[in-house]
Amino acid sequence: MTTATVPLTSTASVRTPWTEFWRKFKRQHAAVIAGVFVLLLVTLAILAPWIVPYDAENFFDYDSLNARPSWKHWFGVDPLGRDILSRLLMGARISLTAGFVSVAVGAIVGTVLGLVAGYREGWWDRIIMRLCDVLFAFPGILLAIGIVAILGGGMINVIIAVAIFSIPTFARLVRGNTLSLKHLTYVEAARSVGASDWTIVMRHIFPGTIAAVVVYFSLRIGTSIITAASLSFIGLGAQPPTPEWGAMLNEARSDMMTSPHVAIFPSLAIFFTVLAFNLLGDGLRDALDPKIDRR
Amino acid sequence: MLQYIVRRLLGLIPTLLIVAVLVFMFVHLLPGDPARLAAGPDATPATVALVRQDLGLDKPLPEQFIRFATGVLRGDFGRSLRTKRPVSTEIAERFMPTMWLTVAAMAWSVLIGMAIGTLSAVWRNRWPDRVGMTLAVSGISFPAFALGMLLMQIFAVQLNWLPTVGADTWRHYILPSVTLGAAVAAIMARFTRSSFVEILQDDYIRTARAKGLPETVVVVKHGLRNALIPVVTMMGLQFGFLLGGSIVVEVVFNWPGMGRLLIDAVDMRDYPVIQGLVLLFSVEFILINLIVDVLYAVINPTIRYR
């Protein structure tokens, strides 16, 4: 590990991984649009408390209950008189935080487990993979429901549940990559010059797994937002009057006949957000590594 | 072949055991005293003590686990706290509606998904591909509960073509199974397409074309069969997705199945029912994966000797 990286002098002609990635990524218009949409959404979510037209939980416009979209209320009013646009904007904070935090925790824990399992093999591998098998044995949302049943409802517990639900996916992915990377010549070269296990894993193997992790990260955020919203929808996550999108849909169910717009806007919010993360993930996959499995 | 099946079955035992331990531990992980939970909120300390003894909650944990595990093997999951009926009876009543719903969703979504995937691969980067893949990415992005509400609003409420809730006739199955299967159809379409695109670039496809076979024969006979091998494994995973997804869809359509039962049980903290259902869902999923793996080994002999 004595060789420092050679400083690159020329700029235009050199293809660094970044320029190479950008060259491939920007060709995918759907993914670029999705990326811009995600950035816009994140900005709106951060600014939400200052830009919402009305208070999302405590403003009640009793003169326009169930009102359809208008200039005064762009997305209409719900049966309690609350402004739907304001609630959606505040809800974006909850859904995006839930999706991002849970996947980040799942990805970090899963990546560490995957690196250990793949690099060490033997007992570590067997124990970690058995653990993943067990987590995978509870189909879909069932694991999250079980965890929420133990911890109790509420958004924090939903995030924990969805994070645990994401761990095995990342662990398996990183383990597979680690197994194939560690027998490559450059890793053996590093080992033969006496690099420690820590150096080999962190400098030579981990960077090779990042591309796949980034792709799954984006795709998983979509899944996690849906899972978190589903838990709130069935009454185990965020509780009314919290403007979480799934909880809003649950509240809208009873008034579906008279005021469908109360349900339509939260549905579209979830759909476009998840769609954006999925398109972004597809684009990242095609730009970073076309061989990564399609899920 | 038999050897392979036996090996796979033995490999399942540790997983099943850990799943059983986790499900057993569930009661003890819940906040509060399980005996008090079982006795009800108004029970006197004497009743709680009696319930504790009755359920064996005063025994050491390993002994309780053995009691639980032997009970489960005999089909005894205890009694529901809410209805006081055996959990096995509660679940048995709800089993078939969920089973048929999942099977119906699986059947249509696999057929449609594979058809869209195949068409997309054959007309890659042309309009059928673009339409198919746009549908597919939308399918995985639309949450099932929102889709269910939307379909119910349009086809049951506005147009009045189909019933809204319940599971009495085949017409009741249409909306829930479409809702449940949409995401799976989308995933199958994407997966079939990528599998097919890879196959269509193989040498033997070029050979088949070179010897002058009609394109339909090349695609169906030489392409489809080989492209389906990875798709079969995907089906197993998707079945798990359907089992999990049925929980949410059953809530939307008030379906008298196991998912609805589970959510009610979680609401009521009816933990014997939760335990029974979680165990059943996961065992079902593990067994389906085993069957899929065996099917896979039947199609692709190289797997058996790995």
XYZ file of C-alpha atoms in Angstrom:
601
model
C 0.000 0.000 0.000
C 2.907 2.299 -0.599
C 1.994 3.503 -4.042
C 0.095 6.744 -3.912
C -2.368 7.450 -6.665
C -0.679 9.132 -9.577
C -2.045 12.636 -9.995
C -3.913 12.972 -13.244
C -2.930 16.016 -15.170
C -4.984 15.995 -18.315
C -8.692 16.487 -17.980
C -10.777 16.128 -21.092
C -9.392 12.931 -22.532
C -9.172 10.937 -19.287
C -12.118 8.746 -18.464
C -12.451 8.568 -14.727
C -15.154 6.275 -13.374
C -17.216 9.372 -12.661
C -17.138 10.775 -16.174
C -17.750 7.333 -17.554
C -20.748 6.900 -15.276
C -22.116 10.332 -16.139
C -21.645 9.727 -19.869
C -23.763 6.569 -19.663
C -26.269 7.903 -17.163
C -27.173 11.111 -18.977
C -28.154 9.147 -22.079
C -31.065 7.646 -20.131
C -33.611 10.379 -20.236
C -36.178 8.662 -18.018
C -33.611 8.184 -15.267
C -32.362 11.771 -15.518
C -35.916 13.123 -15.286
C -36.560 10.796 -12.350
C -33.401 12.055 -10.658
C -34.470 15.670 -11.093
C -37.910 14.773 -9.729
C -36.347 13.139 -6.661
C -34.184 16.209 -6.018
C -37.213 18.465 -6.377
C -39.221 16.287 -4.020
C -36.455 16.240 -1.422
C -36.195 20.042 -1.621
C -39.964 20.411 -1.233
C -39.946 18.004 1.703
C -37.161 19.903 3.457
C -38.851 23.253 2.889
C -42.356 21.915 3.577
C -42.900 23.533 7.007
C -42.213 26.976 5.487
C -43.969 26.630 2.151
C -47.183 24.782 3.009
C -50.186 27.003 2.328
C -52.018 25.831 5.467
C -51.210 23.959 8.661
C -51.350 20.257 7.745
C -52.872 19.011 10.988
C -54.554 21.904 12.743
C -56.124 24.071 10.084
C -59.745 23.234 9.393
C -61.596 25.046 6.615
C -65.152 24.282 7.692
C -66.632 26.222 4.773
C -65.213 23.895 2.161
C -65.370 20.364 3.557
C -64.662 17.792 0.831
C -64.102 20.640 -1.661
C -62.678 19.652 -5.029
C -59.380 21.159 -6.214
C -59.576 24.936 -6.610
C -57.261 27.965 -6.623
C -57.631 28.238 -2.887
C -56.907 24.547 -2.273
C -54.946 23.140 -5.213
C -55.553 19.482 -4.339
C -58.882 20.021 -2.579
C -59.957 19.600 1.006
C -60.531 16.429 3.022
C -63.721 15.614 4.977
C -62.323 17.274 8.101
C -61.532 20.489 6.246
C -57.776 20.032 6.009
C -55.848 21.165 2.917
C -54.676 18.078 1.012
C -51.670 19.742 -0.660
C -50.322 20.832 2.721
C -50.785 17.355 4.106
C -49.068 15.759 1.113
C -46.069 18.082 1.420
C -45.684 17.351 5.122
C -46.260 13.662 4.370
C -43.397 13.727 1.862
C -41.043 14.420 4.779
C -42.306 11.325 6.586
C -42.297 8.981 3.598
C -38.910 10.094 2.282
C -37.332 9.915 5.737
C -38.842 6.485 6.338
C -37.653 5.205 2.961
C -34.184 6.699 3.172
C -33.352 5.968 6.810
C -34.630 2.405 6.765
C -32.757 1.534 3.579
C -29.589 3.287 4.799
C -29.598 1.281 8.030
C -30.418 -1.925 6.154
C -27.721 -1.258 3.568
C -25.003 -0.476 6.131
C -25.737 -3.498 8.320
C -26.286 -5.743 5.305
C -23.083 -4.598 3.598
C -20.979 -5.227 6.708
C -22.536 -8.671 7.160
C -22.074 -9.458 3.469
C -18.413 -8.395 3.495
C -17.695 -10.489 6.584
C -19.572 -13.514 5.240
C -17.992 -13.359 1.807
C -14.463 -12.573 2.954
C -14.246 -14.889 5.934
C -16.373 -17.743 4.549
C -16.526 -20.766 6.868
C -18.523 -20.380 10.059
C -19.104 -16.659 9.753
C -20.565 -17.219 6.343
C -22.774 -20.056 7.478
C -24.151 -18.176 10.468
C -24.794 -14.955 8.580
C -26.400 -16.697 5.630
C -28.567 -18.770 7.948
C -29.689 -15.549 9.567
C -30.616 -14.194 6.145
C -32.488 -17.403 5.299
C -34.515 -16.964 8.463
C -35.289 -13.312 7.695
C -36.230 -14.314 4.150
C -38.519 -17.039 5.472
C -41.132 -14.464 6.453
C -42.706 -13.474 3.160
C -42.861 -9.809 2.239
C -44.493 -7.472 4.653
C -45.082 -10.250 7.207
C -41.687 -9.722 8.882
C -42.390 -6.016 9.248
C -45.866 -6.753 10.676
C -44.350 -9.166 13.198
C -41.740 -6.634 14.306
C -44.331 -3.873 14.585
C -46.579 -6.228 16.570
C -43.763 -6.620 19.089
C -42.491 -3.040 19.179
C -45.887 -1.398 18.845
C -47.128 0.961 16.141
C -45.726 4.325 15.149
C -43.389 5.560 12.467
C -40.083 4.947 14.324
C -40.926 1.281 14.794
C -42.006 1.035 11.167
C -38.598 2.375 10.126
C -36.850 -0.201 12.334
C -39.025 -2.972 10.909
C -38.396 -1.948 7.303
C -34.660 -1.613 8.002
C -34.473 -5.171 9.312
C -36.501 -6.260 6.290
C -33.816 -4.730 3.997
C -30.782 -6.294 5.680
C -30.804 -9.761 4.038
C -31.129 -8.362 0.512
C -27.981 -6.277 0.907
C -26.119 -8.988 2.807
C -26.657 -11.531 0.037
C -25.822 -9.072 -2.714
C -22.558 -7.924 -1.108
C -21.572 -11.447 -0.121
C -21.936 -12.618 -3.712
C -19.820 -9.742 -5.002
C -17.213 -10.228 -2.297
C -16.877 -13.915 -3.110
C -16.221 -13.205 -6.764
C -13.911 -10.223 -6.112
C -11.676 -11.805 -3.541
C -10.213 -14.324 -5.934
C -9.296 -11.734 -8.523
C -5.614 -11.178 -9.219
C -5.390 -7.646 -7.846
C -6.722 -8.788 -4.480
C -4.222 -11.629 -4.387
C -1.503 -9.174 -5.331
C -2.480 -6.957 -2.399
C -2.402 -9.942 -0.093
C 0.977 -11.090 -1.380
C 2.566 -7.743 -0.541
C 1.312 -8.185 3.004
C -1.791 -6.003 3.130
C -3.931 -6.621 6.196
C -7.432 -8.097 5.936
C -8.883 -4.718 6.868
C -7.000 -2.968 4.058
C -7.913 -5.628 1.529
C -11.601 -5.493 2.389
C -11.902 -1.732 2.701
C -9.656 -0.656 -0.176
C -9.955 -3.457 -2.665
C -13.197 -5.339 -2.139
C -15.671 -2.841 -0.699
C -15.254 -0.337 -3.585
C -16.081 -3.137 -6.001
C -19.425 -3.741 -4.318
C -20.502 -0.091 -4.185
C -22.029 -0.015 -7.669
C -24.433 -2.849 -6.898
C -25.268 -1.416 -3.474
C -26.089 1.995 -4.976
C -28.436 0.444 -7.534
C -30.241 -1.630 -4.920
C -30.342 1.363 -2.619
C -32.460 3.301 -5.079
C -34.696 0.350 -5.953
C -35.103 -0.538 -2.273
C -36.174 2.997 -1.320
C -39.178 2.517 -3.590
C -40.029 -0.812 -1.947
C -39.524 0.626 1.528
C -41.741 3.639 0.919
C -44.494 1.262 -0.231
C -43.939 -1.055 2.756
C -44.005 1.813 5.257
C -47.113 3.294 3.631
C -48.761 -0.156 3.623
C -48.126 -0.549 7.350
C -49.676 2.847 8.000
C -52.553 1.954 5.691
C -53.398 -1.159 7.697
C -53.214 0.889 10.854
C -49.867 -0.254 12.245
C -47.722 2.736 11.319
C -48.293 6.452 11.555
C -51.546 7.283 13.334
C -54.072 9.977 12.434
C -53.855 12.938 12.275
C -50.254 12.461 11.060
C -50.246 13.274 7.334
C -48.416 10.085 6.332
C -49.475 9.086 2.810
C -50.584 5.533 3.669
C -52.455 6.753 6.738
C -54.139 9.454 4.607
C -55.368 6.785 2.209
C -56.697 4.732 5.081
C -58.618 7.752 6.361
C -59.933 8.398 2.845
C -61.409 4.905 2.477
C -64.691 5.615 4.182
C -65.354 8.648 1.989
C -64.299 7.083 -1.290
C -67.820 7.360 -2.744
C -68.385 11.021 -2.047
C -64.896 12.470 -2.343
C -62.517 10.269 -4.345
C -59.985 13.106 -4.716
C -59.063 12.663 -1.047
C -57.718 9.228 -1.950
C -56.437 9.966 -5.438
C -53.823 12.584 -4.518
C -52.028 10.528 -1.838
C -52.107 7.519 -4.234
C -50.478 9.589 -6.958
C -47.933 10.967 -4.496
C -46.810 7.464 -3.524
C -46.906 6.274 -7.136
C -44.795 9.090 -8.599
C -42.304 9.005 -5.748
C -41.776 5.255 -5.956
C -41.760 5.380 -9.760
C -39.023 8.026 -9.666
C -36.836 5.928 -7.372
C -37.400 2.841 -9.523
C -36.564 4.650 -12.774
C -33.522 6.187 -11.109
C -32.447 2.745 -9.906
C -32.922 1.258 -13.397
C -30.850 4.071 -14.886
C -28.105 3.689 -12.302
C -28.011 -0.029 -12.962
C -27.643 0.395 -16.696
C -24.976 3.067 -16.202
C -22.997 1.329 -13.475
C -23.222 -2.298 -14.381
C -25.505 -3.796 -16.981
C -24.888 -7.260 -15.584
C -26.504 -6.642 -12.219
C -29.567 -8.825 -11.952
C -32.939 -7.375 -12.676
C -35.137 -7.981 -9.726
C -32.731 -36.687 -7.916
C -34.100 -38.253 -4.733
C -30.775 -37.596 -3.064
C -31.035 -33.957 -4.019
C -34.536 -33.646 -2.560
C -33.477 -35.314 0.682
C -30.454 -33.043 0.955
C -32.607 -29.966 0.440
C -35.154 -31.181 3.012
C -32.440 -31.733 5.616
C -31.047 -28.290 4.863
C -34.429 -26.781 5.763
C -34.496 -28.192 9.276
C -32.237 -25.556 10.910
C -34.165 -22.724 9.236
C -37.509 -24.173 10.300
C -36.209 -24.634 13.828
C -34.989 -21.033 14.102
C -38.274 -19.768 12.643
C -40.162 -21.819 15.234
C -37.987 -20.450 18.066
C -38.531 -16.882 16.858
C -42.285 -17.358 16.618
C -42.282 -18.927 20.080
C -40.194 -16.099 21.516
C -42.659 -13.627 20.025
C -44.907 -13.879 23.106
C -42.021 -13.155 25.430
C -40.805 -10.241 23.342
C -44.153 -8.508 23.560
C -44.193 -5.737 26.123
C -45.979 -6.831 29.274
C -46.730 -10.142 30.906
C -48.128 -12.765 28.504
C -50.251 -14.303 31.252
C -51.865 -10.952 31.965
C -52.363 -10.461 28.250
C -54.106 -13.831 28.004
C -56.209 -13.303 31.117
C -57.513 -9.963 29.889
C -57.249 -6.450 31.282
C -59.776 -6.871 34.110
C -58.392 -10.120 35.525
C -57.516 -10.340 39.223
C -53.965 -11.384 40.227
C -55.356 -14.789 41.196
C -56.805 -15.336 37.715
C -53.544 -14.228 36.124
C -51.642 -16.740 38.247
C -54.092 -19.438 37.242
C -53.764 -18.580 33.549
C -49.990 -18.547 33.896
C -50.076 -22.051 35.294
C -52.633 -23.220 32.765
C -50.589 -22.004 29.781
C -47.374 -23.318 31.312
C -45.868 -19.828 31.388
C -44.367 -20.538 34.826
C -42.114 -23.258 33.406
C -38.545 -22.619 32.187
C -38.320 -21.336 28.605
C -36.836 -24.484 26.996
C -39.627 -26.567 28.479
C -42.200 -24.075 27.229
C -40.654 -24.245 23.774
C -40.851 -28.031 23.671
C -44.469 -27.831 24.731
C -45.104 -25.251 22.007
C -43.248 -27.214 19.324
C -44.918 -30.545 20.077
C -48.268 -28.767 20.126
C -47.571 -27.229 16.714
C -46.569 -30.597 15.271
C -49.909 -31.987 16.389
C -51.665 -28.972 14.865
C -52.375 -27.403 18.243
C -51.589 -23.673 18.292
C -53.510 -22.904 21.473
C -56.718 -20.936 21.694
C -57.597 -17.516 20.388
C -57.768 -14.979 23.206
C -60.612 -13.210 21.474
C -62.983 -15.999 20.444
C -61.644 -18.724 22.791
C -61.793 -21.131 19.848
C -58.756 -23.222 18.842
C -56.397 -21.220 16.635
C -56.274 -24.126 14.177
C -60.043 -23.839 13.609
C -59.815 -20.072 13.174
C -57.061 -20.461 10.599
C -58.667 -23.408 8.816
C -61.759 -21.310 8.043
C -59.602 -18.596 6.543
C -57.108 -20.765 4.696
C -58.870 -21.476 1.424
C -59.964 -17.923 0.524
C -56.336 -16.757 0.827
C -55.052 -19.811 -1.005
C -57.393 -19.313 -3.974
C -56.737 -15.602 -4.064
C -52.975 -16.187 -4.239
C -53.307 -18.926 -6.843
C -55.603 -16.813 -9.018
C -53.234 -13.847 -8.776
C -50.222 -16.050 -9.515
C -51.849 -17.668 -12.546
C -52.819 -14.514 -14.390
C -49.753 -12.521 -13.427
C -47.293 -15.176 -14.544
C -49.036 -15.664 -17.891
C -49.433 -11.956 -18.626
C -46.027 -11.081 -17.218
C -44.231 -13.648 -19.328
C -46.180 -12.675 -22.425
C -45.297 -8.987 -21.986
C -41.693 -9.871 -21.234
C -41.394 -12.069 -24.311
C -42.966 -9.497 -26.621
C -40.722 -6.791 -25.190
C -37.616 -8.892 -25.736
C -38.534 -9.829 -29.293
C -39.333 -6.229 -30.248
C -36.565 -4.776 -28.108
C -36.356 -0.973 -28.117
C -39.388 -0.712 -30.380
C -42.832 0.425 -29.336
C -44.180 -2.874 -27.891
C -41.109 -2.949 -25.641
C -41.559 0.660 -24.564
C -45.259 0.176 -23.791
C -44.608 -3.117 -21.990
C -41.762 -1.812 -19.870
C -43.583 1.416 -19.015
C -46.498 -0.693 -17.801
C -44.108 -2.904 -15.872
C -42.249 -0.141 -14.053
C -45.599 1.458 -13.219
C -46.825 -1.886 -11.922
C -44.007 -2.185 -9.413
C -44.440 1.432 -8.345
C -48.179 1.477 -7.672
C -48.892 0.355 -4.110
C -51.382 -2.527 -3.964
C -53.699 -0.852 -1.467
C -54.024 2.260 -3.654
C -54.598 0.143 -6.765
C -57.232 -1.883 -4.923
C -59.096 1.233 -3.811
C -58.931 2.667 -7.319
C -60.186 -0.522 -9.011
C -62.940 -0.889 -6.461
C -64.017 2.712 -7.006
C -64.116 2.348 -10.797
C -65.415 -1.185 -11.399
C -67.524 -1.815 -8.325
C -68.818 1.593 -7.296
C -68.989 3.696 -10.480
C -69.624 1.058 -13.143
C -71.220 -1.449 -10.780
C -69.834 -4.367 -12.797
C -68.268 -6.290 -9.966
C -68.968 -6.804 -6.253
C -66.977 -4.703 -3.765
C -66.234 -6.931 -0.787
C -66.599 -10.584 0.203
C -65.485 -13.852 -1.396
C -68.648 -15.685 -2.414
C -68.472 -16.134 -6.185
C -65.763 -16.104 -8.834
C -66.714 -12.523 -9.624
C -65.514 -11.568 -6.152
C -62.068 -12.847 -7.042
C -61.478 -10.607 -10.057
C -60.625 -7.278 -8.424
C -58.582 -8.635 -5.493
C -56.555 -10.975 -7.673
C -55.877 -8.256 -10.249
C -54.756 -5.956 -7.429
C -52.576 -8.598 -5.838
C -51.035 -9.821 -9.065
C -50.238 -6.478 -10.695
C -46.822 -6.073 -9.110
C -45.914 -9.705 -9.755
C -46.933 -9.444 -13.402
C -44.688 -6.382 -13.644
C -41.730 -8.120 -12.034
C -42.215 -11.215 -14.184
C -42.350 -9.068 -17.329
C -39.107 -7.297 -16.486
C -37.393 -10.507 -15.516
C -38.584 -12.491 -18.537
C -37.489 -9.696 -20.834
C -33.949 -9.529 -19.497
C -33.629 -13.298 -19.458
C -34.919 -13.498 -23.028
C -32.730 -10.682 -24.329
C -29.688 -12.556 -23.061
C -30.806 -15.851 -24.625
C -31.567 -14.275 -27.996
C -27.907 -13.278 -28.292
C -26.661 -16.831 -27.789
C -24.933 -18.811 -30.512
C -27.557 -21.525 -30.833
C -30.190 -18.895 -31.607
C -27.968 -17.614 -34.394
C -27.575 -21.183 -35.622
C -31.322 -21.716 -35.590
C -31.820 -18.535 -37.569
C -28.981 -19.387 -39.937
C -30.518 -22.684 -40.878
C -33.577 -20.797 -42.028
C -36.121 -21.542 -39.299
C -39.063 -19.162 -39.168
C -38.598 -16.506 -36.465
C -41.624 -17.790 -34.512
C -40.044 -21.238 -34.188
C -36.737 -19.696 -33.140
C -38.388 -17.588 -30.463
C -40.816 -20.170 -29.115
C -38.893 -23.401 -29.456
C -35.317 -22.326 -28.947
C -35.679 -19.110 -27.010
C -38.669 -19.477 -24.718
C -37.706 -22.818 -23.236
C -34.288 -21.643 -22.200
C -35.427 -18.228 -21.099
C -37.953 -19.828 -18.768
C -35.357 -21.579 -16.616
C -34.457 -18.553 -14.480
C -38.077 -17.394 -14.629
C -39.186 -20.518 -12.760
C -36.974 -19.652 -9.777
C -38.342 -16.167 -9.840
C -41.858 -17.584 -9.483
C -41.011 -19.091 -6.106
C -39.825 -15.778 -4.743
C -42.912 -14.090 -6.126
C -45.170 -16.519 -4.336
C -43.773 -15.214 -1.080
C -44.428 -11.706 -2.286
C -48.049 -12.693 -2.997
C -48.505 -14.284 0.421
C -47.244 -11.106 2.058
C -49.136 -8.877 -0.349
C -52.381 -10.715 0.293
C -52.366 -9.283 3.817
C -52.760 -5.733 2.523
C -55.133 -6.643 -0.316
C -57.382 -8.557 2.074
C -57.680 -5.457 4.236
C -58.758 -3.368 1.220
C -61.372 -5.851 0.009
C -62.380 -7.062 3.471
C -61.467 -10.546 2.286
C -62.276 -13.373 4.741
C -58.722 -14.752 4.588
C -55.664 -15.222 6.740
C -54.280 -11.740 6.105
C -57.410 -10.055 7.398
C -57.323 -12.433 10.380
C -53.699 -11.489 11.064
C -54.373 -7.757 11.079
C -57.394 -8.207 13.347
C -55.276 -10.360 15.650
C -52.504 -7.736 15.759
C -55.094 -5.067 16.574
C -56.557 -7.190 19.369
C -53.154 -8.435 20.568
C -54.494 -11.952 20.088
C -51.003 -13.445 20.157
C -51.781 -17.190 19.756
C -53.467 -16.365 16.432
C -50.538 -14.138 15.392
C -48.102 -16.930 16.233
C -50.050 -19.537 14.311
C -50.434 -17.354 11.240
C -46.831 -16.137 11.126
C -45.627 -19.717 11.438
C -48.010 -20.935 8.759
C -47.138 -18.127 6.323
C -43.413 -18.745 6.640
C -43.615 -22.538 6.496
C -45.788 -22.241 3.399
C -43.240 -19.920 1.838
C -40.291 -22.188 2.713
C -42.063 -25.234 1.255
C -43.000 -23.419 -1.944
C -39.383 -22.399 -2.389
C -38.354 -26.009 -1.913
C -40.823 -27.150 -4.569
C -39.559 -24.478 -6.947
C -35.954 -25.522 -6.361
C -36.860 -29.133 -7.073
C -38.692 -28.110 -10.250
C -35.646 -26.117 -11.224
C -33.463 -29.161 -10.723
C -35.831 -31.167 -12.917
C -35.524 -28.635 -15.732
C -31.818 -28.026 -15.321
C -29.843 -31.165 -14.406
C -26.537 -29.365 -13.738
C -27.969 -27.972 -10.482
C -28.348 -31.424 -8.977
C -24.682 -32.216 -9.043
C -23.386 -28.977 -7.645
